[in-house]
Coordinates of C-alpha atoms in Angstrom, one line a residue:
M1 CA 56.4 150.2 78.5
N2 CA 57.4 150.4 74.9
E3 CA 55.4 153.4 74.4
L4 CA 56.8 155.0 77.6
I5 CA 60.4 154.5 76.3
K6 CA 59.4 156.2 73.2
V7 CA 58.1 159.1 75.0
V8 CA 61.2 159.4 77.2
I9 CA 63.5 159.0 74.2
S10 CA 61.8 161.5 72.1
L11 CA 61.8 164.0 75.1
S12 CA 65.5 163.4 75.4
L13 CA 66.1 163.9 71.7
S14 CA 64.0 167.2 71.8
G15 CA 66.0 168.6 74.9
S16 CA 69.2 167.6 73.3
L17 CA 68.6 169.7 70.2
L18 CA 67.9 172.7 72.5
I19 CA 71.0 172.0 74.5
L20 CA 73.0 172.0 71.4
V21 CA 71.6 175.2 70.2
L22 CA 72.3 177.1 73.6
L23 CA 76.0 175.5 73.5
L24 CA 76.7 176.5 70.0
G25 CA 75.2 179.9 70.7
K26 CA 77.2 180.3 73.9
P27 CA 80.3 182.2 72.5
F28 CA 77.8 184.9 70.8
L29 CA 75.7 185.2 73.9
R30 CA 78.3 185.1 76.7
D31 CA 79.1 188.8 76.8
R32 CA 76.0 190.2 75.0
I33 CA 73.1 188.7 77.0
S34 CA 72.7 189.2 80.8
K35 CA 73.8 186.5 83.0
R36 CA 70.4 186.2 84.5
W37 CA 68.8 185.4 81.1
Q38 CA 71.7 182.7 80.5
Y39 CA 70.6 181.1 83.6
Y40 CA 67.0 180.9 83.6
I41 CA 66.8 180.1 79.8
W42 CA 67.7 176.6 80.8
L43 CA 64.2 176.4 82.4
V44 CA 62.9 176.1 78.9
V45 CA 65.1 173.1 78.0
I46 CA 64.1 171.5 81.4
A47 CA 60.5 171.9 80.7
R48 CA 61.0 170.2 77.2
L49 CA 62.9 167.3 78.9
L50 CA 60.0 166.9 81.5
L51 CA 56.7 167.7 80.1
P52 CA 55.3 165.4 77.3
F53 CA 53.2 167.9 75.8
S54 CA 53.4 169.2 72.2
P55 CA 51.1 170.0 69.1
E56 CA 49.8 167.0 67.2
K57 CA 52.3 167.7 64.5
N58 CA 55.8 168.1 65.7
L59 CA 59.3 167.0 64.7
M60 CA 59.8 164.1 67.1
G61 CA 56.4 162.7 66.1
V62 CA 57.2 162.9 62.2
L63 CA 60.6 161.3 62.9
F64 CA 59.2 158.4 64.9
E65 CA 56.3 158.0 62.5
Q66 CA 58.8 157.6 59.6
A67 CA 61.0 155.4 61.6
A68 CA 57.9 153.2 62.4
R69 CA 56.8 153.2 58.8
T70 CA 60.4 152.3 57.3
G71 CA 61.1 149.8 60.2
L72 CA 63.4 150.6 63.0
S73 CA 64.5 146.9 63.1
A74 CA 65.8 145.0 60.0
E75 CA 63.2 144.4 57.5
P76 CA 62.6 141.3 55.5
A77 CA 63.7 141.1 51.8
S78 CA 61.1 142.4 49.1
G79 CA 59.7 139.0 48.6
E80 CA 59.4 138.0 52.3
K81 CA 57.7 141.3 52.9
E82 CA 55.1 140.6 50.3
T83 CA 54.6 137.2 51.9
Y84 CA 54.1 138.7 55.4
R85 CA 51.8 141.1 54.0
N86 CA 49.7 138.4 52.5
I87 CA 49.5 136.4 55.5
E88 CA 48.4 139.4 57.7
N89 CA 45.6 140.0 55.1
I90 CA 44.5 136.5 55.3
A91 CA 44.7 136.5 59.0
S92 CA 42.6 139.5 59.1
E93 CA 39.9 138.1 56.9
T94 CA 39.7 134.9 58.9
G95 CA 39.5 136.5 62.3
G96 CA 43.3 136.0 63.0
N97 CA 42.9 132.2 63.5
I98 CA 45.3 130.9 60.9
A99 CA 45.4 127.0 61.4
S100 CA 43.3 127.2 64.4
G101 CA 40.6 124.9 63.6
D102 CA 37.9 127.5 64.7
D103 CA 34.4 126.7 63.2
D104 CA 33.9 129.9 61.2
G105 CA 32.8 128.3 57.9
M106 CA 36.3 127.3 56.8
D107 CA 38.1 124.4 58.3
V108 CA 41.8 124.1 59.0
Y109 CA 42.6 122.5 55.8
E110 CA 40.7 124.9 53.6
K111 CA 42.6 127.9 55.3
E112 CA 45.9 126.3 54.8
S113 CA 45.0 125.8 51.2
V114 CA 44.0 129.5 50.7
L115 CA 47.1 130.6 52.8
S116 CA 49.2 128.4 50.4
D117 CA 47.7 129.7 47.1
E118 CA 48.2 133.4 48.3
T119 CA 51.9 133.1 49.5
G120 CA 53.2 130.5 47.3
L121 CA 54.4 128.6 50.5
S122 CA 53.2 125.2 51.5
P123 CA 51.0 125.2 54.5
E124 CA 53.6 124.0 56.9
Q125 CA 55.9 127.0 55.7
S126 CA 53.2 129.4 56.0
E127 CA 52.5 128.4 59.5
K128 CA 56.0 128.6 60.6
T129 CA 56.4 132.1 59.0
A130 CA 53.2 133.3 60.9
C131 CA 54.6 131.8 64.0
L132 CA 57.9 133.4 63.7
S133 CA 56.3 136.8 63.1
G134 CA 54.3 136.5 66.4
A135 CA 57.3 135.4 68.1
V136 CA 59.3 138.4 67.1
T137 CA 56.5 140.7 68.1
G138 CA 56.2 139.1 71.5
L139 CA 60.0 139.4 72.0
S140 CA 59.8 143.0 71.1
Y141 CA 57.3 143.7 73.8
H142 CA 59.5 142.0 76.4
I143 CA 62.7 143.7 75.4
G144 CA 60.7 147.0 75.7
D145 CA 59.6 146.1 79.4
Y146 CA 63.2 145.2 80.3
I147 CA 64.4 148.4 79.0
G148 CA 61.7 150.3 80.7
M149 CA 62.5 148.5 84.0
I150 CA 66.2 149.4 83.7
W151 CA 65.4 153.0 82.9
I152 CA 63.2 153.2 86.0
S153 CA 65.5 151.4 88.3
M154 CA 68.4 153.6 87.3
A155 CA 66.5 157.0 87.8
M156 CA 65.4 155.7 91.1
I157 CA 68.8 154.7 92.3
L158 CA 70.2 158.0 91.1
L159 CA 67.5 160.2 92.9
I160 CA 67.8 158.1 96.2
W161 CA 71.6 158.4 96.0
K162 CA 71.4 162.2 95.6
I163 CA 68.7 162.6 98.3
A164 CA 70.8 160.6 100.7
G165 CA 74.0 162.6 99.9
Y166 CA 72.1 165.6 100.5
Q167 CA 70.8 164.7 103.9
N168 CA 74.2 163.3 105.1
F169 CA 76.0 166.5 104.0
V170 CA 73.6 168.8 105.7
R171 CA 73.4 166.6 108.7
S172 CA 77.2 166.5 109.1
I173 CA 77.6 170.3 108.5
K174 CA 74.9 171.0 111.1
A175 CA 76.4 168.6 113.7
G176 CA 79.7 170.3 113.3
S177 CA 78.6 173.9 113.2
E178 CA 78.4 176.6 115.7
E179 CA 76.1 179.5 115.8
V180 CA 77.6 183.0 115.6
S181 CA 76.9 185.2 118.5
D182 CA 79.2 188.2 117.6
I183 CA 76.9 191.3 117.3
E184 CA 79.0 192.9 115.0
L185 CA 78.9 190.1 112.4
L186 CA 75.1 189.7 113.0
N187 CA 74.7 193.4 112.3
I188 CA 76.5 193.0 109.0
L189 CA 74.3 190.1 108.1
A190 CA 71.2 192.2 109.1
A191 CA 72.3 194.9 106.8
A192 CA 72.9 192.6 103.8
Q193 CA 69.5 191.2 104.3
E194 CA 67.8 194.7 104.1
Q195 CA 69.9 195.6 100.9
M196 CA 68.8 192.3 99.4
G197 CA 65.0 192.7 100.5
V198 CA 65.2 189.2 102.5
K199 CA 62.7 189.5 105.3
R200 CA 63.0 186.0 106.7
Q201 CA 65.3 185.3 109.5
V202 CA 68.7 184.0 108.2
E203 CA 71.1 182.1 110.8
L204 CA 74.7 182.6 110.7
H205 CA 76.9 179.5 111.7
T206 CA 80.6 178.5 111.4
S207 CA 81.9 175.2 110.7
V208 CA 85.2 173.5 110.2
L209 CA 83.7 171.2 107.6
V210 CA 83.4 174.0 105.0
S211 CA 85.9 175.7 103.0
T212 CA 84.0 178.6 101.6
P213 CA 80.8 180.4 102.7
L214 CA 77.6 178.5 101.9
L215 CA 73.8 178.7 102.1
L216 CA 72.0 175.7 103.5
G217 CA 68.1 175.2 103.8
F218 CA 65.2 176.8 102.2
F219 CA 62.5 177.1 104.9
H220 CA 65.1 177.6 107.6
P221 CA 68.0 179.3 105.7
C222 CA 71.4 179.3 107.4
I223 CA 74.7 180.8 106.0
V224 CA 77.5 178.7 107.0
L225 CA 81.0 180.3 107.3
P226 CA 84.4 178.3 107.2
D227 CA 86.2 178.0 110.6
A228 CA 88.3 181.1 109.7
D229 CA 88.0 184.7 110.6
L230 CA 86.3 186.5 108.0
S231 CA 86.7 190.5 107.9
G232 CA 83.6 192.4 108.1
E233 CA 84.0 193.2 104.3
D234 CA 84.3 189.7 103.3
L235 CA 81.4 188.7 105.3
R236 CA 79.3 191.5 103.8
Y237 CA 79.9 190.2 100.3
A238 CA 79.7 186.6 101.1
A239 CA 76.2 187.3 102.7
L240 CA 75.1 189.4 99.7
H241 CA 76.2 186.6 97.5
E242 CA 74.4 183.7 99.5
L243 CA 71.1 185.9 100.0
V244 CA 70.7 186.3 96.2
H245 CA 70.8 182.4 96.0
Y246 CA 68.1 182.3 98.7
R247 CA 65.9 185.1 97.1
R248 CA 66.0 183.5 93.8
R249 CA 65.2 180.1 95.3
D250 CA 68.3 178.6 93.5
I251 CA 68.4 175.4 95.6
L252 CA 64.8 174.4 94.2
Y253 CA 66.1 175.3 90.7
K254 CA 69.1 173.0 91.2
W255 CA 67.0 170.0 92.7
L256 CA 64.8 170.4 89.5
M257 CA 67.7 170.0 87.5
Q258 CA 69.0 166.9 89.5
I259 CA 65.6 165.1 88.9
T260 CA 65.9 165.9 85.2
I261 CA 69.4 164.5 85.1
C262 CA 68.0 161.3 87.1
L263 CA 65.4 160.8 84.6
H264 CA 67.6 161.3 81.5
W265 CA 70.7 159.7 83.1
F266 CA 71.4 157.9 79.7
N267 CA 71.9 161.2 77.9
P268 CA 75.5 162.8 78.3
L269 CA 74.2 166.2 76.9
V270 CA 71.8 166.6 79.9
R271 CA 74.7 166.1 82.4
L272 CA 76.5 168.6 80.4
M273 CA 73.6 171.0 80.8
G274 CA 73.8 170.5 84.6
K275 CA 77.4 171.8 84.7
E276 CA 76.4 174.7 82.3
M277 CA 73.5 175.5 84.5
S278 CA 75.7 175.7 87.8
R279 CA 78.2 177.8 86.0
A280 CA 75.5 180.3 84.9
C281 CA 74.0 180.2 88.4
E282 CA 77.2 181.7 90.0
L283 CA 77.6 184.0 87.3
A284 CA 74.1 185.4 87.4
C285 CA 74.4 185.7 91.2
D286 CA 77.6 187.7 90.9
E287 CA 75.6 189.9 88.3
A288 CA 72.9 190.5 90.9
V289 CA 75.4 191.5 93.6
I290 CA 77.6 193.8 91.8
G291 CA 74.7 195.6 90.0
K292 CA 74.2 197.1 93.6
L293 CA 77.9 198.0 94.0
D294 CA 80.1 200.9 92.8
K295 CA 83.4 200.3 91.0
A296 CA 85.5 200.3 94.1
E297 CA 83.2 197.8 95.7
R298 CA 83.0 195.4 92.7
I299 CA 87.1 195.3 93.0
A300 CA 86.7 194.5 96.6
Y301 CA 84.0 191.8 95.8
G302 CA 86.5 190.2 93.4
D303 CA 89.1 190.3 96.1
T304 CA 86.7 188.3 98.4
L305 CA 86.2 185.8 95.5
L306 CA 90.1 185.3 95.3
R307 CA 90.6 184.8 99.1
T308 CA 87.5 182.2 99.2
I309 CA 89.1 180.2 96.3
E310 CA 92.4 180.2 98.2
N311 CA 90.6 178.8 101.2
S312 CA 88.7 176.3 99.2
G313 CA 92.0 174.9 97.8
Q314 CA 93.1 174.0 101.4
K315 CA 90.0 172.2 102.2
G316 CA 87.6 169.8 100.4
G317 CA 84.5 171.1 98.8
G318 CA 81.1 170.8 99.7
N319 CA 77.9 168.9 98.3
P320 CA 76.6 170.9 95.3
L321 CA 73.1 169.5 95.9
A322 CA 73.0 170.6 99.5
A323 CA 74.6 174.0 99.2
L324 CA 75.0 177.1 97.3
T325 CA 78.6 178.4 97.6
L326 CA 80.5 181.6 97.1
S327 CA 83.4 180.2 95.0
E328 CA 84.0 177.5 92.4
G329 CA 87.4 176.6 91.0
G330 CA 89.8 177.2 88.1
E331 CA 88.2 178.4 84.7
L332 CA 85.0 179.4 86.1
M333 CA 86.7 181.7 88.8
K334 CA 88.5 183.4 86.0
E335 CA 85.2 183.9 84.1
R336 CA 83.6 185.3 87.1
L337 CA 86.4 187.8 87.7
R338 CA 86.4 188.9 84.2
A339 CA 82.6 189.5 84.3
I340 CA 82.9 191.5 87.4
L341 CA 85.6 193.8 85.7
D342 CA 83.6 194.1 82.5
F343 CA 80.2 194.5 84.2
K344 CA 77.9 196.9 82.2
V345 CA 74.2 197.6 82.6
K346 CA 72.5 196.2 79.6
S347 CA 70.8 198.4 77.3
K348 CA 67.1 198.2 76.3
R349 CA 68.0 196.9 72.8
I350 CA 69.7 193.9 74.5
M351 CA 66.7 193.4 76.7
V352 CA 64.6 193.4 73.6
L353 CA 67.0 190.7 71.9
S354 CA 66.9 188.6 75.0
V355 CA 63.1 188.5 74.9
M356 CA 63.2 187.7 71.2
L357 CA 65.7 184.9 71.6
A358 CA 63.8 183.5 74.6
A359 CA 60.5 183.3 72.4
F360 CA 62.6 181.7 69.6
L361 CA 63.8 179.1 71.9
M362 CA 60.3 178.3 73.4
L363 CA 59.0 178.0 69.8
G364 CA 61.7 175.5 69.0
A365 CA 60.7 173.4 72.2
V366 CA 57.2 173.4 71.1
M367 CA 57.9 172.4 67.5
T368 CA 60.5 169.8 68.4
G369 CA 57.7 168.1 70.6
V370 CA 57.4 164.6 71.6
A371 CA 56.4 161.2 70.0
A372 CA 52.9 160.5 71.3
P373 CA 52.0 156.9 72.4
A374 CA 50.3 155.0 69.7
E375 CA 46.6 154.6 70.2
G376 CA 45.4 151.4 71.2
S377 CA 48.8 150.5 72.2
K378 CA 49.2 147.2 74.0
A379 CA 52.0 148.3 76.3
K380 CA 51.3 151.6 77.7
A381 CA 52.9 150.9 81.0
S382 CA 54.5 147.9 82.7
G383 CA 52.0 144.9 82.7
D384 CA 49.4 146.5 80.4
V385 CA 49.8 143.6 77.9
F386 CA 47.4 141.6 80.2
G387 CA 45.8 144.5 82.1
A388 CA 46.5 145.1 85.9
G389 CA 44.1 142.5 86.7
G390 CA 45.6 139.8 84.3
D391 CA 42.6 140.0 82.0
R392 CA 43.2 138.5 78.6
T393 CA 40.8 140.9 76.8
A394 CA 43.7 143.2 76.1
L395 CA 45.0 140.6 73.7
S396 CA 42.1 140.7 71.3
E397 CA 44.1 141.9 68.5
M398 CA 46.7 139.1 68.8
D399 CA 46.2 135.7 67.3
D400 CA 45.9 132.6 69.7
N401 CA 49.5 131.6 69.3
Q402 CA 50.9 135.1 70.4
A403 CA 48.3 135.4 73.2
S404 CA 49.1 131.9 74.7
A405 CA 52.7 132.5 74.6
L406 CA 52.6 136.0 76.2
W407 CA 50.1 134.7 78.8
A408 CA 52.5 131.8 79.7
D409 CA 55.3 134.4 80.0
S410 CA 53.5 136.5 82.3
M411 CA 52.3 133.8 84.6
K412 CA 55.9 132.5 84.7
E413 CA 57.1 135.9 85.7
A414 CA 54.4 136.3 88.3
S415 CA 55.5 133.0 89.8
K416 CA 58.9 134.4 90.3
A417 CA 57.8 137.0 92.7
E418 CA 58.9 135.3 95.8
E419 CA 62.2 134.6 94.6
Y420 CA 62.6 138.2 93.5
Y421 CA 61.5 139.4 96.9
E422 CA 63.7 137.1 99.1
N423 CA 66.7 138.1 96.8
G424 CA 65.8 142.0 97.1
N425 CA 65.5 142.3 93.5
L426 CA 63.4 145.3 93.1
S427 CA 63.2 145.6 89.3
G428 CA 62.3 141.8 88.9
F429 CA 59.7 142.1 91.6
G430 CA 58.1 145.1 89.8
R431 CA 57.7 143.2 86.7
A432 CA 56.2 140.2 88.5
F433 CA 53.8 142.3 90.5
S434 CA 52.5 144.2 87.4
V435 CA 51.2 141.0 85.8
M436 CA 49.4 139.8 88.8
D437 CA 45.7 139.9 89.2
Q438 CA 44.2 142.3 91.9
T439 CA 43.8 139.5 94.6
S440 CA 47.3 138.5 94.4
Q441 CA 48.5 142.2 94.3
E442 CA 46.7 142.9 97.6
A443 CA 48.1 139.8 99.3
W444 CA 51.7 140.9 98.3
L445 CA 51.0 144.4 99.4
E446 CA 49.9 143.1 102.6
I447 CA 53.1 141.1 103.3
I448 CA 55.3 144.0 102.1
Y449 CA 53.5 146.3 104.4
N450 CA 53.9 144.0 107.4
D451 CA 57.5 143.5 106.6
R452 CA 58.0 147.3 106.3
E453 CA 59.8 146.9 103.0
I454 CA 59.0 150.7 101.9
A455 CA 61.2 150.2 98.7
F456 CA 59.3 147.1 97.6
F457 CA 55.8 148.9 98.6
S458 CA 57.0 151.7 96.3
V459 CA 57.9 149.6 93.4
S460 CA 54.6 147.8 93.7
L461 CA 52.4 150.7 93.5
Q462 CA 53.8 151.4 90.1
G463 CA 52.4 148.3 88.8
L464 CA 48.7 149.0 89.9
E465 CA 46.2 150.1 87.3
A466 CA 45.0 153.8 87.3
E467 CA 42.6 154.4 90.2
S468 CA 43.3 151.2 91.8
P469 CA 41.2 150.6 95.0
L470 CA 44.3 149.1 96.8
V471 CA 45.7 152.7 97.1
D472 CA 42.8 153.8 99.2
R473 CA 42.5 150.5 101.1
F474 CA 46.2 150.8 102.2
A475 CA 46.1 154.5 102.7
Q476 CA 43.4 153.8 105.4
K477 CA 45.5 151.1 106.9
A478 CA 48.7 153.3 107.1
Y479 CA 46.7 156.3 108.6
K480 CA 45.1 153.9 111.1
D481 CA 48.5 152.6 112.1
G482 CA 50.4 155.9 112.1
E483 CA 52.7 154.8 109.4
I484 CA 53.6 158.1 107.8
A485 CA 56.3 156.7 105.7
F486 CA 53.9 154.3 103.8
F487 CA 51.2 156.8 103.6
S488 CA 53.6 159.3 102.0
V489 CA 54.3 156.9 99.3
L490 CA 50.7 156.2 98.6
A491 CA 49.9 159.9 98.5
G492 CA 51.8 160.0 95.3
Y493 CA 49.2 158.0 93.7
M494 CA 46.1 159.9 94.7
D495 CA 44.3 162.6 92.7
K496 CA 43.7 166.1 94.0
D497 CA 40.2 165.3 95.6
A498 CA 41.5 162.4 97.4
L499 CA 44.4 164.3 99.0
E500 CA 42.1 167.2 99.9
G501 CA 39.8 164.7 101.5
W502 CA 42.7 163.1 103.5
L503 CA 43.9 166.7 104.5
N504 CA 40.5 167.6 105.9
K505 CA 40.6 164.5 108.0
A506 CA 44.0 164.7 109.2
A507 CA 43.5 168.4 110.2
G508 CA 40.3 167.8 112.0
E509 CA 42.0 165.0 113.9
K510 CA 45.1 166.9 114.5
E511 CA 47.3 164.3 112.8
F512 CA 50.0 166.9 112.1
G513 CA 52.5 164.6 110.6
F514 CA 50.1 163.3 108.0
E515 CA 48.9 166.8 107.5
S516 CA 52.5 167.8 106.5
V517 CA 52.7 165.0 104.0
L518 CA 49.5 166.0 102.4
L519 CA 50.4 169.6 102.2
T520 CA 53.5 168.5 100.5
A521 CA 51.8 166.3 98.0
L522 CA 49.4 169.3 97.2
D523 CA 52.4 171.5 96.8
R524 CA 51.1 174.0 99.5
D525 CA 54.6 174.6 101.0
W526 CA 53.9 177.8 102.7
E527 CA 50.9 176.1 104.7
K528 CA 53.5 173.4 105.4
E529 CA 56.1 176.0 106.8
A530 CA 53.3 177.6 108.9
L531 CA 52.4 174.0 110.2
E532 CA 56.0 173.2 111.2
E533 CA 56.5 176.4 112.9
E534 CA 53.4 175.8 115.1
L535 CA 54.5 172.2 115.8
D536 CA 57.9 173.3 116.8
R537 CA 56.3 175.9 119.1
R538 CA 54.1 173.4 120.8
L539 CA 56.9 170.8 121.0
N540 CA 59.1 173.2 122.9
E541 CA 56.2 174.0 125.2
E542 CA 56.0 170.3 125.9
Y543 CA 59.8 170.0 126.5
E544 CA 59.6 172.9 129.1
S545 CA 56.9 171.3 131.0
F546 CA 59.5 168.6 131.7
G547 CA 62.4 170.7 132.5
I548 CA 63.9 170.9 128.9
T549 CA 64.5 174.7 127.8
R550 CA 66.2 176.0 124.8
N551 CA 68.5 179.1 124.1
G552 CA 68.9 179.3 120.4
K553 CA 70.4 176.0 119.2
L554 CA 71.4 175.1 122.8
R555 CA 69.2 172.8 125.0
Y556 CA 69.3 172.6 128.7
Y557 CA 67.8 170.2 131.2
Q558 CA 67.3 171.6 134.5
G559 CA 70.0 174.1 133.9
Q560 CA 72.6 171.8 132.6
L561 CA 73.8 172.1 129.0
I562 CA 72.9 169.0 127.1
N563 CA 75.3 166.9 125.1
I564 CA 73.1 164.4 123.3
F565 CA 69.4 164.9 123.1
L566 CA 67.2 162.2 121.6
D567 CA 63.5 162.1 121.3
M568 CA 62.0 159.2 119.4
Q569 CA 58.2 158.7 118.8
Q570 CA 56.5 155.4 119.4
N571 CA 56.3 154.3 115.6
R572 CA 59.7 155.6 115.1
S573 CA 58.5 157.8 112.1
F574 CA 60.0 161.0 113.4
Y575 CA 62.7 161.7 115.8
T576 CA 64.9 164.5 117.2
L577 CA 68.5 164.0 117.7
D578 CA 70.8 167.0 118.7
M579 CA 74.4 166.9 119.8
N580 CA 76.6 169.6 121.3
P581 CA 80.3 168.7 122.3
D582 CA 80.2 171.4 125.0
G583 CA 77.3 169.7 126.8
T584 CA 77.7 167.8 130.0
V585 CA 74.5 165.6 130.1
N586 CA 72.9 163.0 127.8
I587 CA 69.1 163.2 127.7
K588 CA 66.5 160.8 126.4
V589 CA 62.7 161.5 126.2
L590 CA 60.3 158.7 126.7
R591 CA 56.8 158.7 125.1
G592 CA 53.8 156.6 125.6
E593 CA 51.7 154.9 123.1
D594 CA 49.8 158.1 122.6
D595 CA 53.2 159.7 121.7
K596 CA 53.0 162.0 124.9
I597 CA 55.9 162.6 126.8
Y598 CA 55.7 160.7 130.2
Q599 CA 59.3 160.9 131.4
V600 CA 62.7 162.4 130.7
V601 CA 65.8 160.3 131.7
Y602 CA 69.6 160.5 131.5
M603 CA 71.0 158.3 129.0
T604 CA 73.5 155.7 130.0
D605 CA 76.9 155.6 128.7
A606 CA 76.3 152.4 126.9
E607 CA 73.3 153.9 125.2
A608 CA 75.2 156.9 124.1
E609 CA 78.0 154.7 122.7
E610 CA 75.5 152.5 120.7
L611 CA 73.8 155.6 119.4
L612 CA 77.1 157.1 118.2
G613 CA 78.2 153.7 116.7
E614 CA 81.2 153.4 119.0
R615 CA 80.7 149.8 119.8

C-alpha cells in the first residue's frame, strides 16, 4: 500500500505541474488559440493523472529517489546514523538474527560482544536500538496501509455519490417530462440534426424541472426544454448547441474528469481543473456553433444565451454530471458573449502553434513521469506484507522481531473482521480481509454473498491476490443464481480471455443481462447498444401479447392509458417503472421463475401508495 500511495502522490504532483502551466498560460492563450484546443488539451493532463506510465528516468522518479535517500522522515543524529549502519551491517553478516540464539557458528553472547565492539554500545543498548528500528519500520508500513485505505474509501464514496446523484437527477427529469409532439418544433430539431451531421434519433421533451435547455443520455439522447414556450429561433440555437455536445461525446469526457477528481480528491488543483474544463467545454461548443453561422445569426445566438440565463435565474440549475446545458452564470456568460462577438477563423499559423504547444505539453507530461514502485517492495498492495494467503515467506528480509510483531498485528486485524462487518465498517473489513488466508477469505465471501452485501463483496475482492481462483468460483455461482449485480463486480477482476469466454457462454445461452455486463467490461459499447435495442424490441413484443401496447413514451393496457407501470423480474436485478400522471390505470406485470410473463394485473391503491412512498 505504501508503494501504491507513492504512485498516486507522484501522479498527482505531475498532473499539478501541468495544471499550473495551463493556468499560468491562460491569459496568453485565451484569445489566440481555438476554444476547441483549450478544451481538449486537458486530456493530456487527465492522462498524466490516471496512467502510471513513464520513462525509467523522469522528474518524479528523481525527486522521490532523492527524498528516499535523504530521508523523508526525521533522521537520527550523525553519531546515531553510524550506529544504525553498523547494526544493519552486522545483522546482514549474521543472517539478520541479532540476539536470536540461532545456531550458526556464533552463539548469542558472541554476537552481543561483536555488536558491542562495533557500535560502542552495551549489548542491552544495541538490542534496544535494533528493536526500535524494527518497530519504526513496522509502524511506517501500518501508517501507509491506513492512508491507503482512507484514500480508496474516499474515492469510492465520492464516485458512488456522484453516480447516485446522476441517476436521481436523470430519473426525476424523465419522470416529470413530456414528449414534444409539435410538428413544427420537431422539424426544427430535424433540420439542426442535419446541419450538425447527427444521424441518431434525438428525442425532444419539456420539463418543469429544468431552467435551460439541456442534453440527457448518450445511447438514447434527449434534449429537454424548460416548461416555457421557446421561439423557433431559440429552439434552433439551443438544439445546435446541445447536438454539438452529443456529437463530441462531451458527457463521456465529463465523466472521465469526475473519475479523475474522485481519485485525486485530496488535490485542490484537480478540482480547479474540473471547473476550467467545464468552462472550456461551453466555450468550445459555442465556437463550433457560431462557426456555422453568419454575423447576424451569431448576434441572435447571443440573444438566445441571454434569454436562457434569465430563465435560469428564476429556477434552480441542473446536475452538471447528468446534463450538458446551454447556459451558465455570471462571469462565464460574459466570456461566452465576448467570444461570440470577437469570433474569427484561426489562421494556419495559429493551428501550427497549437500543435507545437500540444506537443510541448505532452512531452512535459512524459518527462514529469511517475515514481515507480520499488522492486521487491513488501507492500505493493493492501495485505502484501504477508501475501494474500497469509504466507510468512514475504517476511524473509525482516528479522524475527519485526516478522513476529507484524504477523501478530495481522492476525489481530483479521480477528476483527466480524466486528467490522456487523458495524458496517467497509475500510476496516477490507484491511482485515486482505490479511486472511484463502480458506478464510472464501468463507467470508460466501457469507457476504448470501447476505447480498454488494458493497462488502466489492471491498473484499480488492484484497484478493492477482488471478485468485475465488473470482472464477464466485462468478460461476453468481451466473448460476442469476445474480447479475455480483457478477458485474466480479467481471472487473477478470482478464480479457476470461471475459471473452463468459461472453460466449452468455450469448450461447441467451443470458442477455450477463451479456450486457460483459460487453460493458470489454468496452464494446456499440455491441451493447445493439443488444439493448434488440432486447427492447423483444420485450415490447412480449408486452403486446398480454395486451400492453406502446405509443412513443405512452403505455396502454387494453386501450386504457397507464398511470403506473411496474415490471419486476424474479431476482429483482432489473425492473421497469414508468409513470404518467395523465394515465387512468395502474398495472403490474407478474413473472414466473423463468422470468416469463404469466399474468398482467391491476395494481391496488395500497400497492401504488407503498410504491410511491406515500405511507
